[in-house]
GROMACS .gro file of C-alpha atoms in nm:
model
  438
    1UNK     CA    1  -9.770   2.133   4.131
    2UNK     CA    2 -10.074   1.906   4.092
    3UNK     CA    3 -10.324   1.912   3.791
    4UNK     CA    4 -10.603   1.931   4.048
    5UNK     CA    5 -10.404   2.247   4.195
    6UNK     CA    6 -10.491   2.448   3.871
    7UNK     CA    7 -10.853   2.613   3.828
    8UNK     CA    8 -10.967   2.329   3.516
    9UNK     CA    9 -11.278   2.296   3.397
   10UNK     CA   10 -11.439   1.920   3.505
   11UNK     CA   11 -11.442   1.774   3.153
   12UNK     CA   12 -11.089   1.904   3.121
   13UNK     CA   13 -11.015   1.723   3.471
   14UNK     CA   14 -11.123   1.424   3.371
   15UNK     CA   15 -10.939   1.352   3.042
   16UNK     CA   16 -10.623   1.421   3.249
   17UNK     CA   17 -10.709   1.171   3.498
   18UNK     CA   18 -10.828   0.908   3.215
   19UNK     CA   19 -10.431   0.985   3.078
   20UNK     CA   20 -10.303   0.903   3.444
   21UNK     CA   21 -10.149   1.222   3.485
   22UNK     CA   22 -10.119   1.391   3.815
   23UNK     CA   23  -9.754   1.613   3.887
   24UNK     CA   24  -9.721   1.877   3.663
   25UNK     CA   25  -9.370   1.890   3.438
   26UNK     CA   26  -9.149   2.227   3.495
   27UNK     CA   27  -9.287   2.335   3.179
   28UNK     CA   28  -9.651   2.273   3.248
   29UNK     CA   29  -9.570   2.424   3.541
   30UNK     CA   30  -9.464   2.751   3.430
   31UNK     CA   31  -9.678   2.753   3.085
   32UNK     CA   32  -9.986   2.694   3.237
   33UNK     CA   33 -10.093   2.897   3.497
   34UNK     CA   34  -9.972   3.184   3.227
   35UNK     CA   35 -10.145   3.079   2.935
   36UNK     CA   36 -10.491   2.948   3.151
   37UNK     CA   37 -10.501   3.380   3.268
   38UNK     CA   38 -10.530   3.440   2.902
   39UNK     CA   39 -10.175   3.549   2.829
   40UNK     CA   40  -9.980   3.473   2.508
   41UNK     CA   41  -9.678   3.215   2.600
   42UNK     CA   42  -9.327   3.150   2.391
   43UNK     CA   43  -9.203   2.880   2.554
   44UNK     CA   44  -8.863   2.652   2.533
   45UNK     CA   45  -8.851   2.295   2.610
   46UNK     CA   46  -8.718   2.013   2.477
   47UNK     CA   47  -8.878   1.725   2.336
   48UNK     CA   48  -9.063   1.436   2.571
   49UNK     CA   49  -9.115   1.722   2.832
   50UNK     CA   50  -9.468   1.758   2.827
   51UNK     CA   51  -9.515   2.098   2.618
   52UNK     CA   52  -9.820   1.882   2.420
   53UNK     CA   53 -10.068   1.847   2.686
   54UNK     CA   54  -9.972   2.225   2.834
   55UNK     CA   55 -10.103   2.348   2.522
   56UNK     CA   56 -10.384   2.129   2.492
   57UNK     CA   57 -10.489   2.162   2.864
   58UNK     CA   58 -10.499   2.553   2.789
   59UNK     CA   59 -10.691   2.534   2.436
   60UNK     CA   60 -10.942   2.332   2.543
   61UNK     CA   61 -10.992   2.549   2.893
   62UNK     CA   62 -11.013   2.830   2.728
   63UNK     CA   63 -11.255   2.674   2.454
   64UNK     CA   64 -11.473   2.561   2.704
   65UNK     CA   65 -11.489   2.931   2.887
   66UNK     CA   66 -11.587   3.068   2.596
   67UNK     CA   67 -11.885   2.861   2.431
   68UNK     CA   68 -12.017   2.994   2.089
   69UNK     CA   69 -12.359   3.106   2.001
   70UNK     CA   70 -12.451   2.859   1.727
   71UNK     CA   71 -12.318   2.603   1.530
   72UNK     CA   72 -11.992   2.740   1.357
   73UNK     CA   73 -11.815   2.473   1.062
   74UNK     CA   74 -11.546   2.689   1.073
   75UNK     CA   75 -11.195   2.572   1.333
   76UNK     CA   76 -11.198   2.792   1.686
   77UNK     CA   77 -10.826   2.683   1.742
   78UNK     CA   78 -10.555   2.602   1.509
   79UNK     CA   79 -10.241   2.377   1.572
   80UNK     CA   80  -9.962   2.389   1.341
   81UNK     CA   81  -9.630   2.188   1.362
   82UNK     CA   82  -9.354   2.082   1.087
   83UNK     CA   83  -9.409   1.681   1.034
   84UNK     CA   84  -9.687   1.482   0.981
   85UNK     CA   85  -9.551   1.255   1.240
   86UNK     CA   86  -9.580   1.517   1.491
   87UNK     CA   87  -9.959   1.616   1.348
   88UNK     CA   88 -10.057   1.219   1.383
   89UNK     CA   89  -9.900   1.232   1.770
   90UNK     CA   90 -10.074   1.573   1.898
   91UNK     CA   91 -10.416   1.473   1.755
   92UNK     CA   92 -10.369   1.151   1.935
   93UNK     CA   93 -10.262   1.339   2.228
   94UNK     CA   94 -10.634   1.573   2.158
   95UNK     CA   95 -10.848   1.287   2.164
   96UNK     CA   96 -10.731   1.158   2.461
   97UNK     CA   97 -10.723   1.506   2.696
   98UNK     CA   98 -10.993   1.638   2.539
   99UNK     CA   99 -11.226   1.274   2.530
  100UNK     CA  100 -11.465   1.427   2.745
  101UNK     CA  101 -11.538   1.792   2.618
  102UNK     CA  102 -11.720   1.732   2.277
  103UNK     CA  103 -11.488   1.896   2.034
  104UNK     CA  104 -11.434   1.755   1.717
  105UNK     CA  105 -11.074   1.723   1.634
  106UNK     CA  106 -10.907   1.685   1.281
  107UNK     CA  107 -10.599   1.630   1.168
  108UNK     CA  108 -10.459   1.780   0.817
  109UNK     CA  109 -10.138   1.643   0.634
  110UNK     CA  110 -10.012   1.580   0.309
  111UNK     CA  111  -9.998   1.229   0.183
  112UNK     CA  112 -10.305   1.038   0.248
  113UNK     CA  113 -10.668   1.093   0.248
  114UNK     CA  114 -10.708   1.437   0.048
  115UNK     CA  115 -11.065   1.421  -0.049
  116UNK     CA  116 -11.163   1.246   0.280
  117UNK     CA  117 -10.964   1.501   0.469
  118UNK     CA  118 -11.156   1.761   0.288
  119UNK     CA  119 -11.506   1.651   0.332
  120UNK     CA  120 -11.421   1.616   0.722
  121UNK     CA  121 -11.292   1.974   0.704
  122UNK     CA  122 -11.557   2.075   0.524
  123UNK     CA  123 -11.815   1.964   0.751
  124UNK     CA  124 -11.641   2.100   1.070
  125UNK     CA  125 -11.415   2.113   1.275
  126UNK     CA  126 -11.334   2.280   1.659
  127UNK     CA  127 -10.974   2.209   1.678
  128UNK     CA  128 -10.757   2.148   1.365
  129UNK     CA  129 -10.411   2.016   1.391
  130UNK     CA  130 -10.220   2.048   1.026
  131UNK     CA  131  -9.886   2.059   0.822
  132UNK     CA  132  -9.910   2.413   0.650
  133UNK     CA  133  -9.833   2.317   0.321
  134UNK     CA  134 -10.200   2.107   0.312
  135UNK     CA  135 -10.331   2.355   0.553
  136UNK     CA  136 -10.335   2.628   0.279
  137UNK     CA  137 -10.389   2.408  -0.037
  138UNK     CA  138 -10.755   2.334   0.161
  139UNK     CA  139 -10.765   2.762   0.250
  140UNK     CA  140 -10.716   2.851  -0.124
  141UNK     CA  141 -11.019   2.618  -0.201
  142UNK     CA  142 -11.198   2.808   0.055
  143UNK     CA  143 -11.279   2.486   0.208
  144UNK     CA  144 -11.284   2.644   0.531
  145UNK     CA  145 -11.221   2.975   0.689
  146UNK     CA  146 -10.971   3.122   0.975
  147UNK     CA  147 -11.179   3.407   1.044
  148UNK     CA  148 -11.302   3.241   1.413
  149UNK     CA  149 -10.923   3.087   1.520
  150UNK     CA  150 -10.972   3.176   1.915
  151UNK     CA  151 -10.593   2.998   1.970
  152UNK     CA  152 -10.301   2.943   1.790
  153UNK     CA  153 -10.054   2.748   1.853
  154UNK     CA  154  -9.703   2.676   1.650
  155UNK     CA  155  -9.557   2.353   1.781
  156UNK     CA  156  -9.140   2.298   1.708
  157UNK     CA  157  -9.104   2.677   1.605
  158UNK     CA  158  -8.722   2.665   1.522
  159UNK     CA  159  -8.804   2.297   1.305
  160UNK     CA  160  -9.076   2.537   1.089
  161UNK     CA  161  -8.755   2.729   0.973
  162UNK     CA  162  -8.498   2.482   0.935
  163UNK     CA  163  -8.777   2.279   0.705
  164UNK     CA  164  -8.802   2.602   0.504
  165UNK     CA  165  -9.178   2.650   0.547
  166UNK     CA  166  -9.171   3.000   0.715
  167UNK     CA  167  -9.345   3.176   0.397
  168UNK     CA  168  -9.650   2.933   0.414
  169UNK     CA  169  -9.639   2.997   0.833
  170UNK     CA  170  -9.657   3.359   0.741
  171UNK     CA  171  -9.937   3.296   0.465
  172UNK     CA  172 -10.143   3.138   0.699
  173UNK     CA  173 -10.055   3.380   0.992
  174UNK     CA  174 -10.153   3.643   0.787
  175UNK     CA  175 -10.572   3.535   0.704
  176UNK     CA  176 -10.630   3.474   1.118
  177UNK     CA  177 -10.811   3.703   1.328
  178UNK     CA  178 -10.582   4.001   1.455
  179UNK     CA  179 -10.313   3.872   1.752
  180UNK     CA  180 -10.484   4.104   2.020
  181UNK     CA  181 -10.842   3.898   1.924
  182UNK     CA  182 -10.654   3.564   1.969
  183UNK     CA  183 -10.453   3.354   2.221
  184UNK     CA  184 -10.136   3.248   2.047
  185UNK     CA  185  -9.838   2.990   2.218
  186UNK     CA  186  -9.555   2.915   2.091
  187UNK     CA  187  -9.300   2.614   2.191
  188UNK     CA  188  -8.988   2.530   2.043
  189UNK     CA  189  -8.664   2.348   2.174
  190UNK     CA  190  -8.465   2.670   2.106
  191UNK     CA  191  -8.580   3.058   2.088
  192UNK     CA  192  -8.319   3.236   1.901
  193UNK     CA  193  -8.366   3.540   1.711
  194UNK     CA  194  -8.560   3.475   1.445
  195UNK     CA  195  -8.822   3.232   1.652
  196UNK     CA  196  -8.859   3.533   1.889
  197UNK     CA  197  -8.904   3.742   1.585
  198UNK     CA  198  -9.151   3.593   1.476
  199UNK     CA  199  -9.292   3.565   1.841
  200UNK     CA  200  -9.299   3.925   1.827
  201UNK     CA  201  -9.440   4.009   1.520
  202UNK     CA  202  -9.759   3.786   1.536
  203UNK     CA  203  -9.799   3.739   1.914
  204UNK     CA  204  -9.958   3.932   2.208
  205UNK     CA  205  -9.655   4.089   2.451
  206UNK     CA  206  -9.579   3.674   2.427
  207UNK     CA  207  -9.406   3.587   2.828
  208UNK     CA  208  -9.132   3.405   2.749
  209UNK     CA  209  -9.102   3.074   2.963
  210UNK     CA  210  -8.725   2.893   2.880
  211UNK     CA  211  -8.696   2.544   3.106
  212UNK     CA  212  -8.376   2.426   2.969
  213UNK     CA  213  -8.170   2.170   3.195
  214UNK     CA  214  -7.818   2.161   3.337
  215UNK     CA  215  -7.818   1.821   3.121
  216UNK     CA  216  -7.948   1.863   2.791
  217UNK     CA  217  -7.988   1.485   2.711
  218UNK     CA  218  -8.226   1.280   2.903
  219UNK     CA  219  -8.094   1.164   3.186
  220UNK     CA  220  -8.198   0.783   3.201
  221UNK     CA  221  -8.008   0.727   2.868
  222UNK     CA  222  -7.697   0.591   2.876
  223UNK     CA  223  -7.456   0.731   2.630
  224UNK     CA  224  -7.152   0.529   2.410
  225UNK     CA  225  -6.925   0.652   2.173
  226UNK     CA  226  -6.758   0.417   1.963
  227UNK     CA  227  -6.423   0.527   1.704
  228UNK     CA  228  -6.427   0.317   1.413
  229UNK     CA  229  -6.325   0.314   1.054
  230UNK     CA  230  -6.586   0.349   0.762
  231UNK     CA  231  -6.520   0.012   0.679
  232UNK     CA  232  -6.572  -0.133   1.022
  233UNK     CA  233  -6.870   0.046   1.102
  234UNK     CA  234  -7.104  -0.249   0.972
  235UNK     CA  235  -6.970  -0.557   1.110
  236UNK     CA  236  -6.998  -0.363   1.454
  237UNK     CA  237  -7.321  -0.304   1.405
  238UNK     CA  238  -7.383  -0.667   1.343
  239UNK     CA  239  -7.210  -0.740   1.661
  240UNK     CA  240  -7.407  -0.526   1.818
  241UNK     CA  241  -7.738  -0.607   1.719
  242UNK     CA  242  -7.652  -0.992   1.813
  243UNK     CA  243  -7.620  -0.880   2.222
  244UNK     CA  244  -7.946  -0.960   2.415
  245UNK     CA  245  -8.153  -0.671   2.453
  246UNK     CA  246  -8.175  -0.523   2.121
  247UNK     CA  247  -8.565  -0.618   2.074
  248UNK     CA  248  -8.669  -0.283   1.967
  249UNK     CA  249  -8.385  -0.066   1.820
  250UNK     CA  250  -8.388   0.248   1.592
  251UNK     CA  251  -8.096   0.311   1.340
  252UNK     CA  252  -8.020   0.684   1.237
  253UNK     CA  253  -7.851   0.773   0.953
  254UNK     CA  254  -7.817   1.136   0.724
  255UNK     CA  255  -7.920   0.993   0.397
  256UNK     CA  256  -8.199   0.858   0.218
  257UNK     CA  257  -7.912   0.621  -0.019
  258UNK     CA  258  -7.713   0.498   0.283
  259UNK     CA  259  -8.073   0.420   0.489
  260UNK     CA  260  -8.158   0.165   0.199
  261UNK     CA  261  -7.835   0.006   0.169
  262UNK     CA  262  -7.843  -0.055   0.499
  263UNK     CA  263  -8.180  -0.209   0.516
  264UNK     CA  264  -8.065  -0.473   0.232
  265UNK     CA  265  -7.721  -0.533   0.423
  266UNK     CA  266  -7.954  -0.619   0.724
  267UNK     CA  267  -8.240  -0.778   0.558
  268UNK     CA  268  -7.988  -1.023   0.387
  269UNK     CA  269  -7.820  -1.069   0.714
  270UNK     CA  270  -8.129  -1.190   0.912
  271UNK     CA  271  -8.213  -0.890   1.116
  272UNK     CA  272  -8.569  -0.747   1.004
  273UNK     CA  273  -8.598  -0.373   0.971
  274UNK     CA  274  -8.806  -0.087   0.747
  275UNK     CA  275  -8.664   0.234   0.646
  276UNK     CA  276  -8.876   0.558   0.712
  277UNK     CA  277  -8.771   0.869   0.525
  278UNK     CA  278  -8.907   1.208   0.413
  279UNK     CA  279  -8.989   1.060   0.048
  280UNK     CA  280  -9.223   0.725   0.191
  281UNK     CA  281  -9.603   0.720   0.088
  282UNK     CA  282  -9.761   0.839   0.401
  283UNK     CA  283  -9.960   0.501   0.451
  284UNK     CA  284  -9.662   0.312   0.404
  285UNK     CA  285  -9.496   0.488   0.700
  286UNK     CA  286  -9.776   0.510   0.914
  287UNK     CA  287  -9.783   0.098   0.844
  288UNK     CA  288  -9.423   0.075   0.926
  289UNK     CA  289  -9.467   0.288   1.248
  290UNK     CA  290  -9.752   0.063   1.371
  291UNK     CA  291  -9.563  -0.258   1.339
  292UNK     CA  292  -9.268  -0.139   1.534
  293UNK     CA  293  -9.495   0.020   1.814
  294UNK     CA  294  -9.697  -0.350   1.844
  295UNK     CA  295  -9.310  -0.506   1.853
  296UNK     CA  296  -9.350  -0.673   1.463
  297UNK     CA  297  -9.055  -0.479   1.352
  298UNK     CA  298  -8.724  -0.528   1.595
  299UNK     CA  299  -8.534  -0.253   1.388
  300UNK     CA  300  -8.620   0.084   1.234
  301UNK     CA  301  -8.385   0.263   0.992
  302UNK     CA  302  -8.454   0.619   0.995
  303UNK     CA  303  -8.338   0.991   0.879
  304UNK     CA  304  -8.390   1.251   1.085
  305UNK     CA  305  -8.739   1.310   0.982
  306UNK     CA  306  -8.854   1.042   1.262
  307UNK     CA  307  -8.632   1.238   1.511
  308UNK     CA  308  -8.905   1.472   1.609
  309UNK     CA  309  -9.300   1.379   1.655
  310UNK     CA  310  -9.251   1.012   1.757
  311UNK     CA  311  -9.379   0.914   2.076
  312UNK     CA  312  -9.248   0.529   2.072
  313UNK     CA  313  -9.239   0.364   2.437
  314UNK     CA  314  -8.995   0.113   2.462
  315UNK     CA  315  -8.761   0.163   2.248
  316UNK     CA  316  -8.466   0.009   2.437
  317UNK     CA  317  -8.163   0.115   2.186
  318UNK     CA  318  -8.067   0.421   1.970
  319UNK     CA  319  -7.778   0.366   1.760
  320UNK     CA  320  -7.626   0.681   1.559
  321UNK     CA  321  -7.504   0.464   1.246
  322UNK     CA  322  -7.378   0.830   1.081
  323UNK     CA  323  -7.346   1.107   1.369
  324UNK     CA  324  -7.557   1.437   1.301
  325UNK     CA  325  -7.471   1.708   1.108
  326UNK     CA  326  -7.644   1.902   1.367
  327UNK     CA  327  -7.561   1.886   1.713
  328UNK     CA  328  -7.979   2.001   1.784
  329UNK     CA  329  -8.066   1.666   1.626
  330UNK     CA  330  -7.821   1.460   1.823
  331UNK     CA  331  -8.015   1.569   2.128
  332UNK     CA  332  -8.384   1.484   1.941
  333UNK     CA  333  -8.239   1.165   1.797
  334UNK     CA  334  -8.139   0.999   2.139
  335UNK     CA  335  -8.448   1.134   2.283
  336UNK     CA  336  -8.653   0.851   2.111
  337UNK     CA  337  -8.515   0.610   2.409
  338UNK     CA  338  -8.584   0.626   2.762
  339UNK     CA  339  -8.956   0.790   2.783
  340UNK     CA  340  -9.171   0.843   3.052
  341UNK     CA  341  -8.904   0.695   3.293
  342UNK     CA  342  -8.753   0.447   3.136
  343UNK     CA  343  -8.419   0.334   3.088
  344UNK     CA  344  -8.249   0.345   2.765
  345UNK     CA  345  -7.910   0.361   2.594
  346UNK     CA  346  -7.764   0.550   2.296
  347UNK     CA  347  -7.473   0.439   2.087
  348UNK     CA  348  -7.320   0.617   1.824
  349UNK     CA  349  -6.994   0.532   1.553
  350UNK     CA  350  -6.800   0.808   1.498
  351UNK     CA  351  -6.629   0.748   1.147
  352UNK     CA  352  -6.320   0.940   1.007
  353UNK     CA  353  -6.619   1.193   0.873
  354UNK     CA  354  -6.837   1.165   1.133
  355UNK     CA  355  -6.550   1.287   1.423
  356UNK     CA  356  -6.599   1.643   1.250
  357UNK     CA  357  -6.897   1.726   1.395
  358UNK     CA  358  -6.818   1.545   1.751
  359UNK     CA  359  -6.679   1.899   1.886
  360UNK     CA  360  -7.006   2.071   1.788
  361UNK     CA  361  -7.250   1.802   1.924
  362UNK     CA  362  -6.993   1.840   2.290
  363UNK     CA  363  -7.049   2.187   2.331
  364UNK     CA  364  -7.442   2.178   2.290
  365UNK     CA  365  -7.484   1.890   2.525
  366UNK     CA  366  -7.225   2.074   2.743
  367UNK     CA  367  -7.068   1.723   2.805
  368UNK     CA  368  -6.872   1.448   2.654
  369UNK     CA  369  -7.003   1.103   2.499
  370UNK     CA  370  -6.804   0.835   2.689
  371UNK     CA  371  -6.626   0.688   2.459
  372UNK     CA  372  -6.575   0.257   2.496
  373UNK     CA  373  -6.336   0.090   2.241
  374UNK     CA  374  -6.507  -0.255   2.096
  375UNK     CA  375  -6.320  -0.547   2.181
  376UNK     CA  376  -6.229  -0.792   1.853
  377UNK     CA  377  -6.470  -1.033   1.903
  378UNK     CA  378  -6.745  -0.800   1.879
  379UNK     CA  379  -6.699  -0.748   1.521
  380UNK     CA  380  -6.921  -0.960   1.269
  381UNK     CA  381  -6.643  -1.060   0.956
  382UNK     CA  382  -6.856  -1.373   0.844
  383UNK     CA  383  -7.195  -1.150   0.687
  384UNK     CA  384  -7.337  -1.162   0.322
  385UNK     CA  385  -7.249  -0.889   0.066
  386UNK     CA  386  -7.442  -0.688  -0.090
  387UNK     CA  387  -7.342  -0.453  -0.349
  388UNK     CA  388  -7.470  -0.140  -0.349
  389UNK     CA  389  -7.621   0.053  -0.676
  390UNK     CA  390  -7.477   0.314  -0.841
  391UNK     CA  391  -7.614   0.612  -0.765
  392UNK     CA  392  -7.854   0.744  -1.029
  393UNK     CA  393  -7.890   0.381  -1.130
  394UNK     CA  394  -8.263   0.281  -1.282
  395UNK     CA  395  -8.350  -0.081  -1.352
  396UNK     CA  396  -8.523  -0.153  -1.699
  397UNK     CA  397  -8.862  -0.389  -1.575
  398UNK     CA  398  -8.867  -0.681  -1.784
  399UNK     CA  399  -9.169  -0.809  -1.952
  400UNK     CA  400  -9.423  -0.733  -2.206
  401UNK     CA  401  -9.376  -0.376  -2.383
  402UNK     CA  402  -9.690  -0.168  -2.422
  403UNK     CA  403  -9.748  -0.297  -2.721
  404UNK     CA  404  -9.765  -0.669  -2.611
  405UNK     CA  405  -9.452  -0.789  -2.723
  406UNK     CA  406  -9.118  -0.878  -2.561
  407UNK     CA  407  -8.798  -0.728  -2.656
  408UNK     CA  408  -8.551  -1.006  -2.755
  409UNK     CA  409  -8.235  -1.008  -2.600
  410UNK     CA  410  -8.006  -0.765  -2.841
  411UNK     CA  411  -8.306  -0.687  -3.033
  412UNK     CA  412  -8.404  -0.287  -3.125
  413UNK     CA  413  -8.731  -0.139  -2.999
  414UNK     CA  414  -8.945  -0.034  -3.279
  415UNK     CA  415  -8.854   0.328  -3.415
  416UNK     CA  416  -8.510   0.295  -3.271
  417UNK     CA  417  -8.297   0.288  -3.535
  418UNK     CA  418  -8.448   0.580  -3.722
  419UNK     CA  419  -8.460   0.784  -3.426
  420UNK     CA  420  -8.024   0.710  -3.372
  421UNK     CA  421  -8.031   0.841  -3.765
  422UNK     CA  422  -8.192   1.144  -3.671
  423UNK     CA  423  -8.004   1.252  -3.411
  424UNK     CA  424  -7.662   1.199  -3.609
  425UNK     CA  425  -7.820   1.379  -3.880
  426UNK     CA  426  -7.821   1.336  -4.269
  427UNK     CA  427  -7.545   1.085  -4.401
  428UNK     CA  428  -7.309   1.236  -4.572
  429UNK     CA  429  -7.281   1.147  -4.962
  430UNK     CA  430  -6.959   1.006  -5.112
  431UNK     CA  431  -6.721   1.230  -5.283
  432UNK     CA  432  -6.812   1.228  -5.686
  433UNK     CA  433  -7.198   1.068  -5.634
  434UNK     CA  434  -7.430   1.236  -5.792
  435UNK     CA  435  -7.743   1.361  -5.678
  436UNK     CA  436  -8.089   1.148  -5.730
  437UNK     CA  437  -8.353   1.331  -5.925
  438UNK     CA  438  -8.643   1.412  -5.739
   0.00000   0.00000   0.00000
C-alpha cells in the first residue's frame, strides 16, 4: 500500500512526501486505515518499524477533520512515551510530517529547560509530546489543562511498566476527557496482559493489530557471538575496535560503574568515546548524542537507556560488551544498527556470567547467535592500565577551604579535634583524683 492510496488530507500529503516516504510498512499498513475510520488501535511492533509516523499520520488527520471554534491554549492531542530520548525523536518526527498543517508542537521532559518549557506550555500548544513524570509536575501547577485531549497516544506501552511509571500513566489517564470522547492508540513491542489491561480499561473496544516477524532481529544485521573470559573481554575489544570499519560504534553495557571504567580504559587507550546513562544532565546527553550523529564521536558507551528512542543512521557496529539481562533488550539494543536498509553487524562477549542469560535471549529471537571463536592475534595484551575506583569511593577536592585557607598536609580542620572528644565522650578521671570545685 501507497501513502497516496489512503484518503489524507493535502497538508498531511505533503509532509509525507517532504520525508520521502511512499510504501507503507506492515504496520502502517494495518494501523492506519483502522485508526484514520476513527477506531481506537493497540498495536505491536517492534522498534525501527514505522509505528511513529502511523500515529502521527492519524493525529494530525484527524486534527485537521475536526478544526476548533476559537483559539484554545489548551493541547488537542497528547503523546506520552517512557524516555526523553524517545520524546526528543517523535517531536522531531512531528515537525517534519506535520511541517505543513500549522500545529504547534511541544515537547515536555525532565532535565532541561523547566521554566522555558513552561512558558511555551503555557502559551499553547496543539500537540504535546512528554515524559509523565514532567507532564504532571506542569498539570498540578495548572499550567495547562487535559480537558480538550481529542487523541491519545502511549508510545512503548510495556517500557512505561518496566520503568515503573504506571501510577503517574494512570494519574494522567485519569484528568482526560472520557475514552468514548477521545481517540486513543496504543503501540508497544509486546502486548501481554497487563499492556492489554490497561488497553482495556482506558481505551475504546481498542482493535488489536500484532505485526511480529518470523525473525525477530532485523534482518540486515549480522549477528556474532564471541565466548570469552572476564578477563579477556577487554583486550578483544581493543582488537576489535582496531579492524577497519568501526567509524561509528555503540558499546552496551548493564551498569552505570562498568560504563565509566570503560570509557577511561578507552580514553587512555586512544579510542574516543562518551558514556550516556540514565543519571547524565539532559544537555550533556543531548551534546553527546549530537556529536556522534555529525560523526565527532567514533564510540558511544551506553546502558540500556539509549536502547529505545534513538534514531542514529549509520551506526555501522553494535557490540554487547555485557549481554542483557533481558532477552527484550537484546532485540532493542542491536536494533540501533542497520536502519532504513542498511547493513550492519552486532557482536556480543558472552562472559562466564553473561552465558546465563544466552538461553533466554535464544528462545525470544527464536534463533541462535553464531558463535565465531577469536583467533590469538586479535587480542590487544600491550594497552595502558587503569585502575578502577572503589566503589563508593569520593575524592576530597584540593584547594582553598571555605574559609580561605589550605589544609596542610597532616594538619586538623578547625573544630576537629573537639568534635573526635565529643563523640568518645567525657574522659574518664583517674582512680583517687579528686574532683575540681566549681
Amino acid at each position: 500500500m501507497k501513502f497516496t492510496d489512503l484518503n489524507l488530507p493535502e497538508l498531511v500529503q505533503r509532509g509525507i512526501a517532504d520525508t520521502g516516504f511512499t510504501d507503507c510498512t506492515p504496520i502502517q499498513e494495518k494501523t492506519l486505515p483502522l485508526a484514520l475510520s476513527g477506531k481506537d488501535v493497540a498495536g505491536q511492533a517492534q522498534t525501527g518499524t514505522g509505528k511513529t509516523a502511523a500515529f502521527l499520520i492519524s493525529l494530525f488527520t484527524r486534527l485537521l477533520k475536526n478544526p476548533t471554534e476559537g483559539e484554545t491554549r489548551n493541547p488537542r492531542a497528547l503523546i506520552l512515551a517512557p524516555t526523553r530520548e524517545l520524546v526528543v525523536q517523535i517531536e522531531k518526527d512531528a515537525q517534519a510530517l506535520g511541517a505543513h498543517c500549522g500545529f504547534v508542537i511541544q515537547a515536555i521532559y525532565g532535565g532541561v529547560d523547566y521554566m522555558k518549557q513552561r512558558s511555551a506550555l503555557k502559551e499553547g500548544a496543539d500537540v504535546v509530546v512528554g515524559t509523565p513524570g514532567r507532564l504532571i509536575d506542569y498539570l498540578k501547577q495548572k499550567v495547562y489543562s487535559l480537558k480538550e485531549i481529542e487523541v491519545l497516544v502511549i508510545d512503548e506501552a510495556d517500557r512505561m511498566f518496566d520503568m515503573g511509571f504506571i501510577a503517574d500513566l494512570r494519574f494522567i489517564l485519569r484528568r482526560l476527557p472520557p475514552f468514548d470522547k477521545r481517540q486513543n492508540l496504543m503501540f508497544s513491542a509486546t502486548l501481554n496482559q497487563r499492556v492489554m489491561e490497561l488497553a482495556y480499561e482506558f481505551m475504546n473496544v481498542p482493535e488489536k493489530v500484532a505485526v511480529t516477524p518470523e525473525q525477530m532481529t532485523a534482518e540486515r544485521v549480522e549477528q556474532v557471538l564471541y565466548h570469552v573470559g572476564r578477563k579477556e573481554k577487554f583486550p578483544l575489544l581493543l582488537g576489535l575496535l582496531r579492524k577497519k570499519g568501526m567509524e561509528r560504534t555503540m558499546i552496551f553495557v548493564n551498569t552505570k560503574r562498568e560504563a565509566e571504567f570503560l570509557d577511561e580504559r578507552l580514553n587512555a587507550n586512544d579510542f574516543p568515546c562518551r558514556v550516556i546513562s540514565g543519571d547524565v544532565e539532559q544537555r550533556k546527553r543531548m551534546r553527546i548524542l549530537e556529536d556522534f550523529k555529525n560523526g565527532k564521536l567514533p564510540i558511544m558507551i551506553a546502558t540500556d537507556v539509549a536502547s529505545r528512542g534513538l534514531h542514529i543512521d549509520g551506526v555501522s557496529h553494535v557490540i554487547n560488551y555485557d549481554l542483557p539481562q533481558d532477552a527484550e533488550d537484546y532485540v532493542h539494543r542491536i536494533g540501533r544498527t542497520a536502519r532504513a536498509g542498511a547493513e550492519g553487524k552486532a557482536i556480543s562477549m558472552a562472559d562466564e556470567d553473561g552465558a546465563f542469560h544466552l538461553e533466554a535471549i535464544h528462545e525470544y529471537i527464536k534463533d541462535k547467535i553464531p558463535v565465531e571463536w577469536a583467533e590469538d592475534d586479535l587480542f590487544v595484551h600491550d594497552f595502558k592500565r587503569v585502575k578502577p575506583k572503589p566503589k563508593g569511593h569520593e575524592t576530597r577536592a584540593k584547594g582553598p577551604t571555605r574559609h580561605g585557607r589550605k589544609h596542610p598536609e597532616g594538619e586538623k580542620k578547625e573544630g576537629e579535634g573537639e568534635a573526635k572528644k565529643r563523640r568518645r565522650g567525657p574522659r574518664k578521671k583517674p582512680a583517687g583524683e579528686k574532683p575540681k570545685p566549681e
